[in-house]
Amino acid sequence: MIALLLAGAMLYPVFSKMTFAGNPPLTGLVIGLVFSITHAAISLSTQSWGNAAVLSTSTGLVLYASYLGGPVSAVIVATAASLLRHYFNGIPIPVGAFAPTLLAISGLLLRRMSRPEDWPGLCWRMLPKAVAAFMLSTCIAIGLILVFGIIENPQTLYDIFLPYLLLGSLGVSVTFLVIRASAQLAAIARENETRLRQLQFIFETCGIGVFRYDGAKGRVDFDENFSALYGTDTEALQPTRFSDNQVHPEDRAKMRAYIQDEVNGTASQGSQVFRSFSPDGRLRHMRSFWKLESLTPDGERNIIGLHMDVSDVIAAREEGSERQRQLAAIAENLPGVIFQLIWQDGKAGEMLFISPKCAEIWGVGPQELLEDPMRLLPCFEEGEEVQMIAAVNESVAAGGRSSARAWMYDAAGERMAVELQVEATPRGDGSHLVNGIYLDITKEIQAEAEARRQGELAQQFQKTEALGQLTGGIAHDFNNILAVILGNLELLHDQVRDPGDHELIDAAIQASQRGAGLTRSMLAFAGRTRLEPEVLDINVVVREARNWMGRALPESVEVETSLLAGLWPVRVDATSLESALLNLILNARDAMDGHGRLTIETSNQRIDQEYVDSRGEQIAAGRYVMLAVSDTGSGIDPATAARIFEPFYTTKPPGSGSGVGLSMVQGFMRQSHGTVHLYTEPGHGTTFKLYFPATDASAAAGDEPAPEAPHAPADGKRILLVEDEDSVRTVLLSMLEAAGYSVVVAKNGDNAFDIFRTQPEFDLIVTDIVMPGQLQGTHLARRIRETKPEARFIFMSGYASEASVHGNGLRPEDMRLMKPVPRAELLQAVADALSD
């Protein structure tokens, strides 16, 4: 046993060093030598039986040497066993080599069949195999000795066979136990060494140093890492000097108190964070841990502890805190709420985080929502929360982000639009982590609605502009035609003497004038007619309208008026106002199908900026006079009301309406810097309200018409007439010559300028504005006035805006006539221009 324990001790360094596990030849050599030495020690106690047998417990050595060390070890140990038998027992080498050789071979076979995964790996399953291998090899060896007659007395073998098997099996078993114990101790040593290296690596890389305070000596012992941590000797690290040498000045007082409590206090453990300087001068954060290990007989404290560099932890914590502050600042300034929750089984589970702004927006605090996420549902409009839930479920099902919009109510009960942006990630247990944000997009929605409204207005403006251009072109040509017709009719009226013919001519003149009125109405809705505003009392206009209303309305329509006394005056074109009022009255008649009550009302109104902004009006805040026309008809449905002011849109049957009446009213109101509002209720009636800007001027001046000035005598005045239309030029020439004026005609501006340069002695120039050639009417005026500034002009145009489109040759005193020009109006204008 002593020899086997010696073998176990010698095997311990082999098993504990991983170097041998990766070097089979070296391992075989060392194990062979160890087992050979052990075999020699055991041989001192062996017993011989006759000349052929040796009783010994060394049988297991050869077997395990071959198993653990391989062929090299097997050869060494088998040779050593044969030589030792010969030396100690006198057994011939050939005879003594049988058993060791067979055991070595058995060990190699056992190694091949049961090679351990974790060397040396002697498990309990190995022992029965080893005993069986020993017995088998022994039987084979005895059989071979008997067959070859190597010994003279076979009876000797029979006598020792059983003792040999028993003693050998015992040797195999004991040897297994010793080797296994040595291997287990070595495994523990290797594991401890590995852990020690790991711990040392952790201490070195994490900046940890260990110390132990001996209370009896009053001194601290440090490991190498502790000294390296502070880069100084152990004397400078003693408790009496540590605070002054290693601690930041601002933390020294606190550190002294901590050390005093550690050495002389009653606590069993403690911890402290302080600032220190590294050997390279870098400021860092350190943490000290200590624990009471024991007390000396005198009651002094023995303490163990460590110091750790926690600069990275502190920096990460500060960075995390800074990020949290940044996130809080972002969340506070966002027009919405950030949240994080657990989503499971299609509904919200636990609320993990929600930014505090939820209390400001919805009046529900974060703590309430953390306790019950469903507390937010009542803030949604009825049915709107379905879209939010669907968005989260979509993100959960498909992955990635999802969004939805819904209407909610804020803390004040006001309606607000929100957009939900969410992203769900699985948590591995069937639930999902949902990160999201509610954004207040009320202003965005309002801006989108305003953009759509502005787009519709722009589209309407483009449509009106296009119609206006078309109408202007038609009006120009149509007014030229009417000018020819009207002028010739007026000339013909002077030449005809038959009263019956006069009636026919007067009827034709009135028809021409109505045609001119129709042209002005067409230009009104396009905003291209020139208004002639005057200060009016709208009540007077309504009272005068009562005189002709009877002709426009059947007796079955009851007319009521509610006119405010003290109505503010307005500055407006009287003719266009009467036309607008007539349009509204006729529409009311048709809406009531000839039966009902028509009400005309006036009042003073003040419109503030908030009202203007809320309705998107293109008018200025201030004082307005309202003229309302109401009926008790069928009302207007919303779809029709949205298009009621579109040009040529009508719900009347063919032949009953053109669809331009309300367009003309709207165009007139815009030109008058006012607005028109529609109020209607299907089945109950409709009201149109016209708002005119009030003026501070008095309406009295407009009550009495100015007396018509008499025509000044011609006195041979010379007039240059410029007109590109031959028929119009002929009519105008006849009117002027019949009045006694000397007239020179030109077919366009260029021709007129050539005539003027040769004959500048003209008293008046009457010119059309729009003509072919380089010089339009206003351009002609500018060129002539460069050489003759006092030249007088009368401008004629097909529609009013022509005067402002074609240059700045006009002066405030220049007269403007709208075609077709009645003869009396033309002659009066000429007389006025020549008399100035």
Short mmCIF file of N, CA and C in Angstrom, two decimals, residues 170-269:
data_model
loop_
_atom_site.label_atom_id
_atom_site.label_comp_id
_atom_site.label_asym_id
_atom_site.label_seq_id
_atom_site.Cartn_x
_atom_site.Cartn_y
_atom_site.Cartn_z
N LEU A 170 -7.00 -8.30 -6.30
CA LEU A 170 -6.94 -7.28 -5.25
C LEU A 170 -5.96 -6.18 -5.64
N GLY A 171 -4.84 -6.59 -6.21
CA GLY A 171 -3.87 -5.58 -6.63
C GLY A 171 -4.42 -4.67 -7.71
N VAL A 172 -5.14 -5.26 -8.66
CA VAL A 172 -5.74 -4.44 -9.74
C VAL A 172 -6.74 -3.44 -9.16
N SER A 173 -7.55 -3.91 -8.18
CA SER A 173 -8.59 -3.05 -7.61
C SER A 173 -7.98 -1.92 -6.78
N VAL A 174 -7.01 -2.30 -5.92
CA VAL A 174 -6.39 -1.27 -5.06
C VAL A 174 -5.65 -0.24 -5.91
N THR A 175 -4.94 -0.76 -6.89
CA THR A 175 -4.21 0.16 -7.78
C THR A 175 -5.18 1.12 -8.48
N PHE A 176 -6.34 0.62 -8.92
CA PHE A 176 -7.38 1.47 -9.55
C PHE A 176 -7.82 2.58 -8.61
N LEU A 177 -8.06 2.19 -7.32
CA LEU A 177 -8.53 3.18 -6.36
C LEU A 177 -7.49 4.26 -6.12
N VAL A 178 -6.22 3.85 -6.00
CA VAL A 178 -5.17 4.82 -5.75
C VAL A 178 -5.01 5.77 -6.95
N ILE A 179 -5.00 5.19 -8.15
CA ILE A 179 -4.82 6.03 -9.35
C ILE A 179 -6.01 6.97 -9.52
N ARG A 180 -7.21 6.45 -9.27
CA ARG A 180 -8.42 7.28 -9.44
C ARG A 180 -8.43 8.42 -8.43
N ALA A 181 -8.03 8.09 -7.16
CA ALA A 181 -7.98 9.15 -6.17
C ALA A 181 -6.99 10.24 -6.58
N SER A 182 -5.81 9.78 -7.07
CA SER A 182 -4.81 10.75 -7.53
C SER A 182 -5.36 11.60 -8.69
N ALA A 183 -6.07 10.96 -9.61
CA ALA A 183 -6.63 11.69 -10.76
C ALA A 183 -7.69 12.69 -10.31
N GLN A 184 -8.54 12.32 -9.33
CA GLN A 184 -9.57 13.24 -8.85
C GLN A 184 -8.95 14.44 -8.15
N LEU A 185 -7.91 14.15 -7.31
CA LEU A 185 -7.23 15.27 -6.66
C LEU A 185 -6.59 16.19 -7.70
N ALA A 186 -6.02 15.59 -8.72
CA ALA A 186 -5.41 16.41 -9.78
C ALA A 186 -6.46 17.22 -10.52
N ALA A 187 -7.65 16.61 -10.75
CA ALA A 187 -8.73 17.34 -11.43
C ALA A 187 -9.17 18.54 -10.62
N ILE A 188 -9.27 18.31 -9.27
CA ILE A 188 -9.64 19.42 -8.40
C ILE A 188 -8.58 20.51 -8.46
N ALA A 189 -7.32 20.08 -8.44
CA ALA A 189 -6.23 21.06 -8.51
C ALA A 189 -6.28 21.84 -9.82
N ARG A 190 -6.52 21.09 -10.93
CA ARG A 190 -6.61 21.79 -12.22
C ARG A 190 -7.76 22.78 -12.24
N GLU A 191 -8.90 22.36 -11.68
CA GLU A 191 -10.06 23.25 -11.65
C GLU A 191 -9.79 24.48 -10.79
N ASN A 192 -9.15 24.25 -9.64
CA ASN A 192 -8.82 25.39 -8.78
C ASN A 192 -7.83 26.32 -9.47
N GLU A 193 -6.86 25.71 -10.15
CA GLU A 193 -5.89 26.53 -10.86
C GLU A 193 -6.57 27.35 -11.95
N THR A 194 -7.52 26.70 -12.66
CA THR A 194 -8.26 27.41 -13.71
C THR A 194 -9.06 28.57 -13.12
N ARG A 195 -9.74 28.28 -12.01
CA ARG A 195 -10.53 29.32 -11.38
C ARG A 195 -9.63 30.44 -10.84
N LEU A 196 -8.50 30.06 -10.31
CA LEU A 196 -7.58 31.06 -9.81
C LEU A 196 -7.09 31.96 -10.95
N ARG A 197 -6.77 31.34 -12.09
CA ARG A 197 -6.35 32.14 -13.24
C ARG A 197 -7.48 33.05 -13.71
N GLN A 198 -8.71 32.50 -13.72
CA GLN A 198 -9.85 33.32 -14.13
C GLN A 198 -10.06 34.49 -13.17
N LEU A 199 -9.96 34.16 -11.86
CA LEU A 199 -10.13 35.22 -10.87
C LEU A 199 -9.03 36.26 -11.00
N GLN A 200 -7.83 35.80 -11.24
CA GLN A 200 -6.72 36.73 -11.43
C GLN A 200 -6.94 37.59 -12.67
N PHE A 201 -7.44 36.97 -13.72
CA PHE A 201 -7.73 37.72 -14.95
C PHE A 201 -8.82 38.77 -14.69
N ILE A 202 -9.85 38.36 -13.95
CA ILE A 202 -10.93 39.31 -13.63
C ILE A 202 -10.39 40.47 -12.82
N PHE A 203 -9.58 40.17 -11.81
CA PHE A 203 -9.03 41.22 -10.97
C PHE A 203 -8.19 42.19 -11.78
N GLU A 204 -7.37 41.62 -12.70
CA GLU A 204 -6.48 42.47 -13.49
C GLU A 204 -7.25 43.34 -14.47
N THR A 205 -8.19 42.73 -15.19
CA THR A 205 -8.92 43.48 -16.22
C THR A 205 -9.97 44.41 -15.63
N CYS A 206 -10.55 44.07 -14.51
CA CYS A 206 -11.60 44.89 -13.92
C CYS A 206 -11.06 45.87 -12.89
N GLY A 207 -9.77 45.86 -12.68
CA GLY A 207 -9.20 46.81 -11.73
C GLY A 207 -9.62 46.53 -10.30
N ILE A 208 -9.37 45.30 -9.83
CA ILE A 208 -9.75 44.90 -8.47
C ILE A 208 -8.48 44.51 -7.71
N GLY A 209 -8.35 45.03 -6.52
CA GLY A 209 -7.24 44.69 -5.64
C GLY A 209 -7.77 44.21 -4.29
N VAL A 210 -7.14 43.19 -3.72
CA VAL A 210 -7.60 42.59 -2.46
C VAL A 210 -6.67 43.00 -1.32
N PHE A 211 -7.25 43.24 -0.14
CA PHE A 211 -6.44 43.56 1.04
C PHE A 211 -6.96 42.78 2.24
N ARG A 212 -6.10 42.66 3.24
CA ARG A 212 -6.49 42.04 4.52
C ARG A 212 -5.88 42.85 5.64
N TYR A 213 -6.72 43.25 6.55
CA TYR A 213 -6.26 44.03 7.71
C TYR A 213 -6.11 43.11 8.91
N ASP A 214 -4.90 43.12 9.48
CA ASP A 214 -4.60 42.33 10.67
C ASP A 214 -4.76 43.23 11.88
N GLY A 215 -5.82 42.94 12.67
CA GLY A 215 -6.11 43.81 13.80
C GLY A 215 -5.04 43.77 14.87
N ALA A 216 -4.42 42.60 15.06
CA ALA A 216 -3.38 42.50 16.09
C ALA A 216 -2.16 43.35 15.73
N LYS A 217 -1.78 43.36 14.45
CA LYS A 217 -0.61 44.11 14.01
C LYS A 217 -0.96 45.55 13.64
N GLY A 218 -2.26 45.79 13.37
CA GLY A 218 -2.64 47.12 12.92
C GLY A 218 -2.08 47.46 11.56
N ARG A 219 -1.98 46.47 10.72
CA ARG A 219 -1.33 46.65 9.41
C ARG A 219 -2.16 45.94 8.34
N VAL A 220 -2.05 46.44 7.13
CA VAL A 220 -2.80 45.89 6.00
C VAL A 220 -1.83 45.21 5.05
N ASP A 221 -2.22 44.01 4.59
CA ASP A 221 -1.48 43.31 3.56
C ASP A 221 -2.26 43.40 2.25
N PHE A 222 -1.53 43.56 1.14
CA PHE A 222 -2.17 43.76 -0.16
C PHE A 222 -1.67 42.72 -1.15
N ASP A 223 -2.51 42.37 -2.11
CA ASP A 223 -2.02 41.55 -3.21
C ASP A 223 -1.39 42.45 -4.27
N GLU A 224 -0.81 41.83 -5.26
CA GLU A 224 -0.10 42.60 -6.30
C GLU A 224 -1.05 43.52 -7.05
N ASN A 225 -2.25 43.05 -7.26
CA ASN A 225 -3.21 43.86 -8.03
C ASN A 225 -3.54 45.15 -7.29
N PHE A 226 -3.62 45.09 -5.97
CA PHE A 226 -3.95 46.28 -5.19
C PHE A 226 -2.87 47.34 -5.36
N SER A 227 -1.61 46.90 -5.23
CA SER A 227 -0.51 47.85 -5.40
C SER A 227 -0.48 48.40 -6.82
N ALA A 228 -0.72 47.51 -7.80
CA ALA A 228 -0.72 47.98 -9.20
C ALA A 228 -1.87 48.94 -9.46
N LEU A 229 -2.97 48.74 -8.74
CA LEU A 229 -4.15 49.58 -8.93
C LEU A 229 -3.85 51.03 -8.60
N TYR A 230 -3.04 51.25 -7.54
CA TYR A 230 -2.72 52.62 -7.13
C TYR A 230 -1.30 53.03 -7.53
N GLY A 231 -0.50 52.04 -8.03
CA GLY A 231 0.83 52.38 -8.53
C GLY A 231 1.76 52.91 -7.46
N THR A 232 1.71 52.36 -6.28
CA THR A 232 2.58 52.82 -5.19
C THR A 232 2.92 51.65 -4.30
N ASP A 233 3.77 51.90 -3.31
CA ASP A 233 4.18 50.81 -2.41
C ASP A 233 3.16 50.63 -1.30
N THR A 234 3.36 49.56 -0.54
CA THR A 234 2.38 49.21 0.49
C THR A 234 2.36 50.20 1.64
N GLU A 235 3.48 50.90 1.89
CA GLU A 235 3.51 51.84 2.99
C GLU A 235 2.55 53.01 2.74
N ALA A 236 2.50 53.45 1.49
CA ALA A 236 1.62 54.57 1.16
C ALA A 236 0.16 54.17 1.16
N LEU A 237 -0.10 52.86 1.20
CA LEU A 237 -1.49 52.37 1.16
C LEU A 237 -2.03 52.03 2.55
N GLN A 238 -1.23 52.18 3.59
CA GLN A 238 -1.68 51.89 4.94
C GLN A 238 -2.80 52.86 5.34
N PRO A 239 -3.70 52.42 6.22
CA PRO A 239 -4.88 53.24 6.56
C PRO A 239 -4.54 54.65 7.00
N THR A 240 -3.43 54.84 7.71
CA THR A 240 -3.10 56.17 8.23
C THR A 240 -2.67 57.14 7.13
N ARG A 241 -2.27 56.62 5.99
CA ARG A 241 -1.74 57.47 4.92
C ARG A 241 -2.60 57.40 3.65
N PHE A 242 -3.51 56.44 3.57
CA PHE A 242 -4.23 56.20 2.32
C PHE A 242 -5.06 57.41 1.89
N SER A 243 -5.79 57.99 2.82
CA SER A 243 -6.68 59.11 2.45
C SER A 243 -5.90 60.28 1.90
N ASP A 244 -4.77 60.59 2.53
CA ASP A 244 -3.99 61.75 2.09
C ASP A 244 -3.27 61.50 0.77
N ASN A 245 -2.89 60.25 0.51
CA ASN A 245 -2.08 59.95 -0.68
C ASN A 245 -2.92 59.60 -1.91
N GLN A 246 -4.08 58.94 -1.72
CA GLN A 246 -4.77 58.35 -2.86
C GLN A 246 -6.16 58.93 -3.14
N VAL A 247 -6.74 59.63 -2.20
CA VAL A 247 -8.13 60.06 -2.33
C VAL A 247 -8.21 61.51 -2.80
N HIS A 248 -9.21 61.82 -3.60
CA HIS A 248 -9.46 63.18 -4.08
C HIS A 248 -9.70 64.09 -2.88
N PRO A 249 -9.14 65.30 -2.91
CA PRO A 249 -9.26 66.19 -1.74
C PRO A 249 -10.69 66.37 -1.25
N GLU A 250 -11.66 66.45 -2.15
CA GLU A 250 -13.04 66.67 -1.73
C GLU A 250 -13.65 65.45 -1.04
N ASP A 251 -13.04 64.26 -1.21
CA ASP A 251 -13.59 63.03 -0.62
C ASP A 251 -12.78 62.54 0.57
N ARG A 252 -11.73 63.27 0.98
CA ARG A 252 -10.83 62.76 2.02
C ARG A 252 -11.52 62.65 3.38
N ALA A 253 -12.29 63.66 3.76
CA ALA A 253 -12.94 63.63 5.07
C ALA A 253 -13.91 62.44 5.15
N LYS A 254 -14.64 62.25 4.10
CA LYS A 254 -15.59 61.14 4.08
C LYS A 254 -14.86 59.80 4.12
N MET A 255 -13.70 59.71 3.45
CA MET A 255 -12.94 58.46 3.42
C MET A 255 -12.32 58.17 4.78
N ARG A 256 -11.84 59.21 5.49
CA ARG A 256 -11.27 58.99 6.83
C ARG A 256 -12.33 58.42 7.77
N ALA A 257 -13.54 58.96 7.71
CA ALA A 257 -14.62 58.45 8.56
C ALA A 257 -14.95 57.01 8.21
N TYR A 258 -14.89 56.71 6.91
CA TYR A 258 -15.18 55.34 6.47
C TYR A 258 -14.12 54.36 7.00
N ILE A 259 -12.84 54.71 6.93
CA ILE A 259 -11.76 53.83 7.43
C ILE A 259 -11.86 53.68 8.94
N GLN A 260 -12.17 54.79 9.65
CA GLN A 260 -12.30 54.72 11.10
C GLN A 260 -13.42 53.77 11.51
N ASP A 261 -14.53 53.83 10.80
CA ASP A 261 -15.64 52.93 11.10
C ASP A 261 -15.29 51.49 10.76
N GLU A 262 -14.47 51.32 9.73
CA GLU A 262 -14.05 49.98 9.31
C GLU A 262 -13.15 49.33 10.36
N VAL A 263 -12.21 50.10 10.93
CA VAL A 263 -11.22 49.55 11.86
C VAL A 263 -11.75 49.49 13.29
N ASN A 264 -12.45 50.54 13.72
CA ASN A 264 -12.85 50.65 15.14
C ASN A 264 -14.36 50.56 15.36
N GLY A 265 -15.12 50.47 14.29
CA GLY A 265 -16.57 50.49 14.45
C GLY A 265 -17.13 49.15 14.87
N THR A 266 -18.46 49.04 14.79
CA THR A 266 -19.15 47.81 15.19
C THR A 266 -19.82 47.11 14.02
N ALA A 267 -19.85 47.77 12.86
CA ALA A 267 -20.50 47.15 11.70
C ALA A 267 -19.70 45.95 11.21
N SER A 268 -20.39 45.03 10.58
CA SER A 268 -19.72 43.82 10.09
C SER A 268 -19.29 43.93 8.64
N GLN A 269 -19.76 44.93 7.92
CA GLN A 269 -19.34 45.13 6.52
C GLN A 269 -19.68 46.55 6.11
#
